[in-house]
């Protein structure tokens, strides 16, 4: 029988489904291992060959770990709330739930075709009410919690209320809004219910507040910073503007330090860790107050270079700073207002990106330098951002490049403060630069100046050491339909949670998936949708990241309707041991999910500070586009003639993308091309050597470039095992690489060779029970060792070539010994699960599956060279080679050598006088 991938693969996929081969339970003696893929958003386009790259790697690892005796949790699900299904609903009126269901079914079919070993009994869908019930429940816990800096963890809001009731606000050290009130216990107790709620909202981890948001009018929603790329929406590329709105937010900043510290404990790619560090953006510095006597107030600045304070020659506020209007003098008002008007159009990102343009306005007001008492001018400029630090800076033209350009432009003083040419050098403790013109720090080094300055400022009540984070609280709401409803209703303008037993709060039906006429989100259309028939529900829904911020926990116990996952399940599976996914989630999903994880830990729901121990970013598979060259006529218009790549320079042509599925080894299928587009039906071709050769280019895989390769087509032609091996063979997992089908036949041939090892020339299954030779054992143990090492270091591509070498060796050795082949297929199984299942059953494991076989133990003895081919000389003349075991004693060697028929022939009847034997080197016979 020939290798027939179609029947074999269908048979085993059916077998796995029927027997629930990969269903995982917690009741086992085996050690646990949790392998997670970033779950997909089920888009309408289905999977292309780039998508499964990471899934194949994680599946290989999961299958390998099972063979190594682990109880492996390897689940899959769908991140199924989101914009595309809703956009489609707006266009067609089709309910997003239906589109989502159709897409999920398609995804499932495609995933099944690849032979993944998922435990499908644990599937989750974030848009399923039984799932989002718990997303809503987590939201409720966040709303009912505050962050206690003293215990450095989140606590129930009740502990805060208790503190307020017994001691008022004094002694409370919380992460909160800035405008919290100070009050005594007595004052608190007489606050109205509304006042209390209003105050508590400033502490809650899920809270409402007015914030400047990225508003995308075309999508009708607010977007997170990481969903805005170069000032336009990541999805669709629509314009995004800055707008003030009441918004749900998550106090992720409370966790900034822990999010940073945790990075030291995980095994993640360094660039990703670096991106998170930058995103969190911890800055150690000082806050310094510049008194403004005229208004009886102070301007507080944040600086990382308090050592440069004697070089301050002016102060700059962000145009949005709350003091601007009060500070501005009448003569400067027109200037200042004009400037504010001008900069309000720029987004924060534009403002940060522009380091060249110098613009600003003088307020007419002055502040006092806290240490010299001198008057310094107060300016506004858009290089100072309202949302960072305090929204104000002390400007040091001799130290800071932007301040320098500003001073030059507006002719403001520049005070040199270091004896070093370069201010950076002055701050570098190893360079030992000293300050000049610098008050009491004159002559000091950086290391001496900073503590002295902080101490002096503190004594004056005008400054203190401060740590600042770049990270902001995360906006948590979208004005869209297809998301989780927020379990909140409003009474007297204040938000209240619905009761826990009322969960899930179901997404109501609406007549259209558009904002209401009055600009409310689509949920405003839901008729009669009121809490207790009376109170308005929150009308925005949760953002895309809500459901994905805890899904790995749900997989641990997906059907539980009493809690998000039972304590036993969570204690057993603990954290994800291996997480594979794309690097595009570096600062979104991977920060939010770490945050929710830490929060749930604080509340005692589990014990893991970090949810993902090891993480790998798979590279992208790019498309390999094919081009034809259309000949242009004299007027430059396209004709119906197409010229092959090698001849194209003789004509005036334009390149056109052509569907890669009608190109084979860069040769165009002419008939296929005539059918590709109606206007090509009578195309004529200028061929070279009888063929039309296409041009090629590596580009992103996308429909518009006609370079999308569907895994289903590859599987149909070559099988899933070939696809799996081939995707790994393309190169290191982490690297991006172009899809190129040219090498796929080689991998297919390899699998046929594997098959033939088990079959005789007539194609009958035939293995021998004979004891293998040393050479056969050696080939086997080389691969056992190599693949184990490769998989343990996630180097999947190198295993594939090792398999090929091994199978070639065994083929050359004509090896069909059971003892070798049976172990070989266990080693190959993670990569090519179907063919190895089939061969395993042919070997007589009739009822079983290879999935839980034992990975063979490597025996180093087989790799030790145990024989040596000695050159045998007679009277110093080399005559022949003779292989002998290396552990023979000289006496035995002599006996064997002299008894050898070939040696006797060379001796030609003469008696040997002496035999010289050097172990592992030579044998010389003297006659
Ligand atoms: C004086 C100074 C002198 C500064 C010097 C730098 C160099 P990071 O590391 O990013 O935290 N800054 C503070 N708040 C700002 C805001 N809202 N918008 C724009 N810039 C702001 O940088 C902190 C430094 O960035 C602060 O230290 C401040 O300028 C500026 F030779 O203060 B520095």
Short mmCIF file of N, CA and C in Angstrom, two decimals, residues 119-200:
data_model
loop_
_atom_site.label_atom_id
_atom_site.label_comp_id
_atom_site.label_asym_id
_atom_site.label_seq_id
_atom_site.Cartn_x
_atom_site.Cartn_y
_atom_site.Cartn_z
N UNK A 119 -7.62 20.03 23.53
CA UNK A 119 -8.71 19.48 24.32
C UNK A 119 -9.93 20.37 24.04
N UNK A 120 -10.72 19.95 23.04
CA UNK A 120 -11.82 20.80 22.61
C UNK A 120 -12.95 20.86 23.64
N UNK A 121 -12.93 19.95 24.61
CA UNK A 121 -13.98 20.03 25.63
C UNK A 121 -13.80 21.28 26.47
N UNK A 122 -12.65 21.92 26.33
CA UNK A 122 -12.39 23.13 27.13
C UNK A 122 -12.51 24.42 26.32
N UNK A 123 -13.05 24.31 25.10
CA UNK A 123 -13.15 25.50 24.26
C UNK A 123 -13.86 26.64 24.99
N UNK A 124 -13.36 27.87 24.81
CA UNK A 124 -14.08 29.04 25.31
C UNK A 124 -14.34 30.02 24.17
N UNK A 125 -15.42 30.76 24.31
CA UNK A 125 -15.72 31.85 23.37
C UNK A 125 -16.05 33.07 24.21
N UNK A 126 -15.32 34.14 24.01
CA UNK A 126 -15.51 35.30 24.89
C UNK A 126 -16.89 35.91 24.72
N UNK A 127 -17.56 35.66 23.59
CA UNK A 127 -18.88 36.27 23.36
C UNK A 127 -20.01 35.40 23.89
N UNK A 128 -19.67 34.27 24.48
CA UNK A 128 -20.69 33.38 25.01
C UNK A 128 -21.11 33.87 26.41
N UNK A 129 -22.42 33.99 26.67
CA UNK A 129 -22.84 34.51 27.98
C UNK A 129 -22.26 33.73 29.16
N UNK A 130 -22.07 32.40 28.99
CA UNK A 130 -21.52 31.63 30.11
C UNK A 130 -20.06 32.01 30.36
N UNK A 131 -19.42 32.60 29.38
CA UNK A 131 -18.06 33.11 29.56
C UNK A 131 -18.10 34.55 30.04
N UNK A 132 -18.85 35.40 29.33
CA UNK A 132 -18.75 36.82 29.70
C UNK A 132 -19.42 37.14 31.03
N UNK A 133 -20.24 36.19 31.51
CA UNK A 133 -20.72 36.32 32.88
C UNK A 133 -19.54 36.57 33.81
N UNK A 134 -18.45 35.84 33.60
CA UNK A 134 -17.31 35.94 34.51
C UNK A 134 -16.41 37.11 34.19
N UNK A 135 -16.44 37.55 32.93
CA UNK A 135 -15.73 38.81 32.60
C UNK A 135 -16.43 39.95 33.35
N UNK A 136 -17.76 39.90 33.33
CA UNK A 136 -18.52 40.93 34.06
C UNK A 136 -18.27 40.82 35.56
N UNK A 137 -18.17 39.60 36.03
CA UNK A 137 -17.94 39.39 37.46
C UNK A 137 -16.57 39.97 37.86
N UNK A 138 -15.56 39.76 37.03
CA UNK A 138 -14.24 40.34 37.34
C UNK A 138 -14.32 41.87 37.34
N UNK A 139 -15.07 42.40 36.38
CA UNK A 139 -15.26 43.85 36.37
C UNK A 139 -15.86 44.31 37.71
N UNK A 140 -16.83 43.56 38.20
CA UNK A 140 -17.47 43.95 39.46
C UNK A 140 -16.46 43.92 40.62
N UNK A 141 -15.58 42.93 40.60
CA UNK A 141 -14.56 42.88 41.66
C UNK A 141 -13.64 44.09 41.56
N UNK A 142 -13.33 44.50 40.32
CA UNK A 142 -12.44 45.65 40.14
C UNK A 142 -13.12 46.94 40.59
N UNK A 143 -14.41 47.02 40.31
CA UNK A 143 -15.16 48.20 40.75
C UNK A 143 -15.20 48.26 42.27
N UNK A 144 -15.29 47.09 42.87
CA UNK A 144 -15.39 47.02 44.32
C UNK A 144 -14.03 46.87 45.00
N UNK A 145 -13.00 47.41 44.39
CA UNK A 145 -11.66 47.27 44.99
C UNK A 145 -10.89 48.58 44.90
N UNK A 146 -9.93 48.72 45.77
CA UNK A 146 -9.01 49.87 45.74
C UNK A 146 -7.60 49.34 45.94
N UNK A 147 -6.60 50.16 45.68
CA UNK A 147 -5.23 49.70 45.83
C UNK A 147 -4.59 50.35 47.05
N UNK A 148 -4.27 49.49 48.03
CA UNK A 148 -3.67 49.96 49.26
C UNK A 148 -2.15 49.95 49.11
N UNK A 149 -1.53 51.12 49.12
CA UNK A 149 -0.08 51.18 48.93
C UNK A 149 0.66 50.60 50.12
N UNK A 150 0.01 50.65 51.29
CA UNK A 150 0.70 50.11 52.47
C UNK A 150 0.87 48.60 52.38
N UNK A 151 -0.17 47.91 51.93
CA UNK A 151 -0.05 46.45 51.81
C UNK A 151 0.45 46.07 50.41
N UNK A 152 0.57 47.07 49.55
CA UNK A 152 0.96 46.88 48.15
C UNK A 152 0.11 45.84 47.45
N UNK A 153 -1.19 45.95 47.65
CA UNK A 153 -2.09 45.07 46.90
C UNK A 153 -3.50 45.65 46.88
N UNK A 154 -4.30 45.08 46.00
CA UNK A 154 -5.69 45.51 45.93
C UNK A 154 -6.46 44.90 47.10
N UNK A 155 -7.44 45.64 47.57
CA UNK A 155 -8.28 45.14 48.65
C UNK A 155 -9.73 45.48 48.32
N UNK A 156 -10.63 44.84 49.03
CA UNK A 156 -12.04 45.13 48.86
C UNK A 156 -12.29 46.59 49.26
N UNK A 157 -13.20 47.24 48.57
CA UNK A 157 -13.50 48.64 48.85
C UNK A 157 -13.99 48.80 50.30
N UNK A 158 -14.50 47.69 50.87
CA UNK A 158 -14.99 47.77 52.26
C UNK A 158 -13.89 48.11 53.25
N UNK A 159 -12.68 47.65 52.99
CA UNK A 159 -11.60 47.99 53.93
C UNK A 159 -11.32 49.49 53.88
N UNK A 160 -11.54 50.10 52.71
CA UNK A 160 -11.34 51.54 52.61
C UNK A 160 -12.47 52.28 53.34
N UNK A 161 -13.68 51.79 53.13
CA UNK A 161 -14.82 52.43 53.81
C UNK A 161 -14.62 52.35 55.34
N UNK A 162 -14.14 51.19 55.80
CA UNK A 162 -13.87 51.05 57.24
C UNK A 162 -12.87 52.08 57.73
N UNK A 163 -11.82 52.28 56.93
CA UNK A 163 -10.81 53.28 57.31
C UNK A 163 -11.44 54.67 57.38
N UNK A 164 -12.23 55.00 56.36
CA UNK A 164 -12.87 56.32 56.34
C UNK A 164 -13.78 56.47 57.56
N UNK A 165 -14.48 55.40 57.88
CA UNK A 165 -15.42 55.48 59.01
C UNK A 165 -14.70 55.63 60.35
N UNK A 166 -13.53 54.99 60.47
CA UNK A 166 -12.88 55.09 61.78
C UNK A 166 -11.86 56.22 61.86
N UNK A 167 -11.17 56.53 60.77
CA UNK A 167 -10.12 57.57 60.85
C UNK A 167 -10.23 58.66 59.81
N UNK A 168 -11.28 58.64 59.01
CA UNK A 168 -11.33 59.61 57.92
C UNK A 168 -10.28 59.28 56.89
N UNK A 169 -9.87 60.30 56.12
CA UNK A 169 -8.94 60.02 55.03
C UNK A 169 -7.49 59.97 55.51
N UNK A 170 -7.25 60.34 56.76
CA UNK A 170 -5.85 60.37 57.20
C UNK A 170 -5.34 58.96 57.41
N UNK A 171 -4.11 58.75 57.03
CA UNK A 171 -3.53 57.42 57.18
C UNK A 171 -3.85 56.49 56.02
N UNK A 172 -4.70 56.96 55.09
CA UNK A 172 -4.97 56.14 53.91
C UNK A 172 -3.90 56.42 52.87
N UNK A 173 -3.24 55.36 52.41
CA UNK A 173 -2.25 55.55 51.36
C UNK A 173 -2.71 54.70 50.18
N UNK A 174 -3.33 55.37 49.21
CA UNK A 174 -3.98 54.63 48.13
C UNK A 174 -3.52 55.16 46.78
N UNK A 175 -3.69 54.33 45.77
CA UNK A 175 -3.56 54.83 44.40
C UNK A 175 -4.94 55.36 44.03
N UNK A 176 -5.00 56.62 43.68
CA UNK A 176 -6.32 57.24 43.50
C UNK A 176 -6.22 58.36 42.47
N UNK A 177 -7.37 58.97 42.18
CA UNK A 177 -7.35 60.21 41.40
C UNK A 177 -6.61 61.26 42.21
N UNK A 178 -6.26 62.37 41.53
CA UNK A 178 -5.50 63.38 42.27
C UNK A 178 -6.37 64.26 43.16
N UNK A 179 -7.64 64.40 42.77
CA UNK A 179 -8.48 65.37 43.48
C UNK A 179 -9.25 64.76 44.64
N UNK A 180 -8.63 63.81 45.36
CA UNK A 180 -9.34 63.23 46.51
C UNK A 180 -9.42 64.25 47.65
N UNK A 181 -10.47 64.11 48.45
CA UNK A 181 -10.68 65.08 49.53
C UNK A 181 -10.01 64.59 50.82
N UNK A 182 -9.75 65.53 51.72
CA UNK A 182 -9.31 65.13 53.06
C UNK A 182 -10.46 65.39 54.01
N UNK A 183 -10.72 64.42 54.86
CA UNK A 183 -11.87 64.56 55.77
C UNK A 183 -11.64 63.73 57.02
N UNK A 184 -12.38 64.05 58.06
CA UNK A 184 -12.30 63.28 59.31
C UNK A 184 -13.38 62.20 59.26
N UNK A 185 -13.31 61.29 60.22
CA UNK A 185 -14.31 60.23 60.30
C UNK A 185 -15.70 60.82 60.47
N UNK A 186 -15.78 61.88 61.29
CA UNK A 186 -17.08 62.51 61.54
C UNK A 186 -17.64 63.09 60.25
N UNK A 187 -16.76 63.78 59.51
CA UNK A 187 -17.21 64.38 58.25
C UNK A 187 -17.69 63.30 57.29
N UNK A 188 -16.93 62.22 57.22
CA UNK A 188 -17.31 61.13 56.32
C UNK A 188 -18.71 60.62 56.65
N UNK A 189 -18.94 60.41 57.94
CA UNK A 189 -20.20 59.80 58.34
C UNK A 189 -21.41 60.65 57.98
N UNK A 190 -21.21 61.95 57.91
CA UNK A 190 -22.36 62.78 57.56
C UNK A 190 -22.44 63.12 56.06
N UNK A 191 -21.46 62.66 55.29
CA UNK A 191 -21.57 62.84 53.83
C UNK A 191 -22.84 62.16 53.35
N UNK A 192 -23.43 62.74 52.32
CA UNK A 192 -24.60 62.07 51.72
C UNK A 192 -24.13 60.82 51.00
N UNK A 193 -25.08 59.92 50.73
CA UNK A 193 -24.78 58.70 50.00
C UNK A 193 -24.07 59.03 48.68
N UNK A 194 -24.58 60.04 47.98
CA UNK A 194 -23.97 60.42 46.70
C UNK A 194 -22.54 60.90 46.87
N UNK A 195 -22.33 61.74 47.90
CA UNK A 195 -20.98 62.25 48.12
C UNK A 195 -20.01 61.11 48.40
N UNK A 196 -20.48 60.15 49.20
CA UNK A 196 -19.62 59.01 49.50
C UNK A 196 -19.27 58.25 48.22
N UNK A 197 -20.29 58.00 47.42
CA UNK A 197 -20.04 57.25 46.18
C UNK A 197 -19.09 58.01 45.26
N UNK A 198 -19.32 59.32 45.18
CA UNK A 198 -18.48 60.14 44.32
C UNK A 198 -17.02 60.05 44.77
N UNK A 199 -16.83 60.08 46.09
CA UNK A 199 -15.47 60.02 46.63
C UNK A 199 -14.86 58.63 46.38
N UNK A 200 -15.64 57.59 46.60
CA UNK A 200 -15.12 56.22 46.43
C UNK A 200 -14.70 55.95 44.99
#
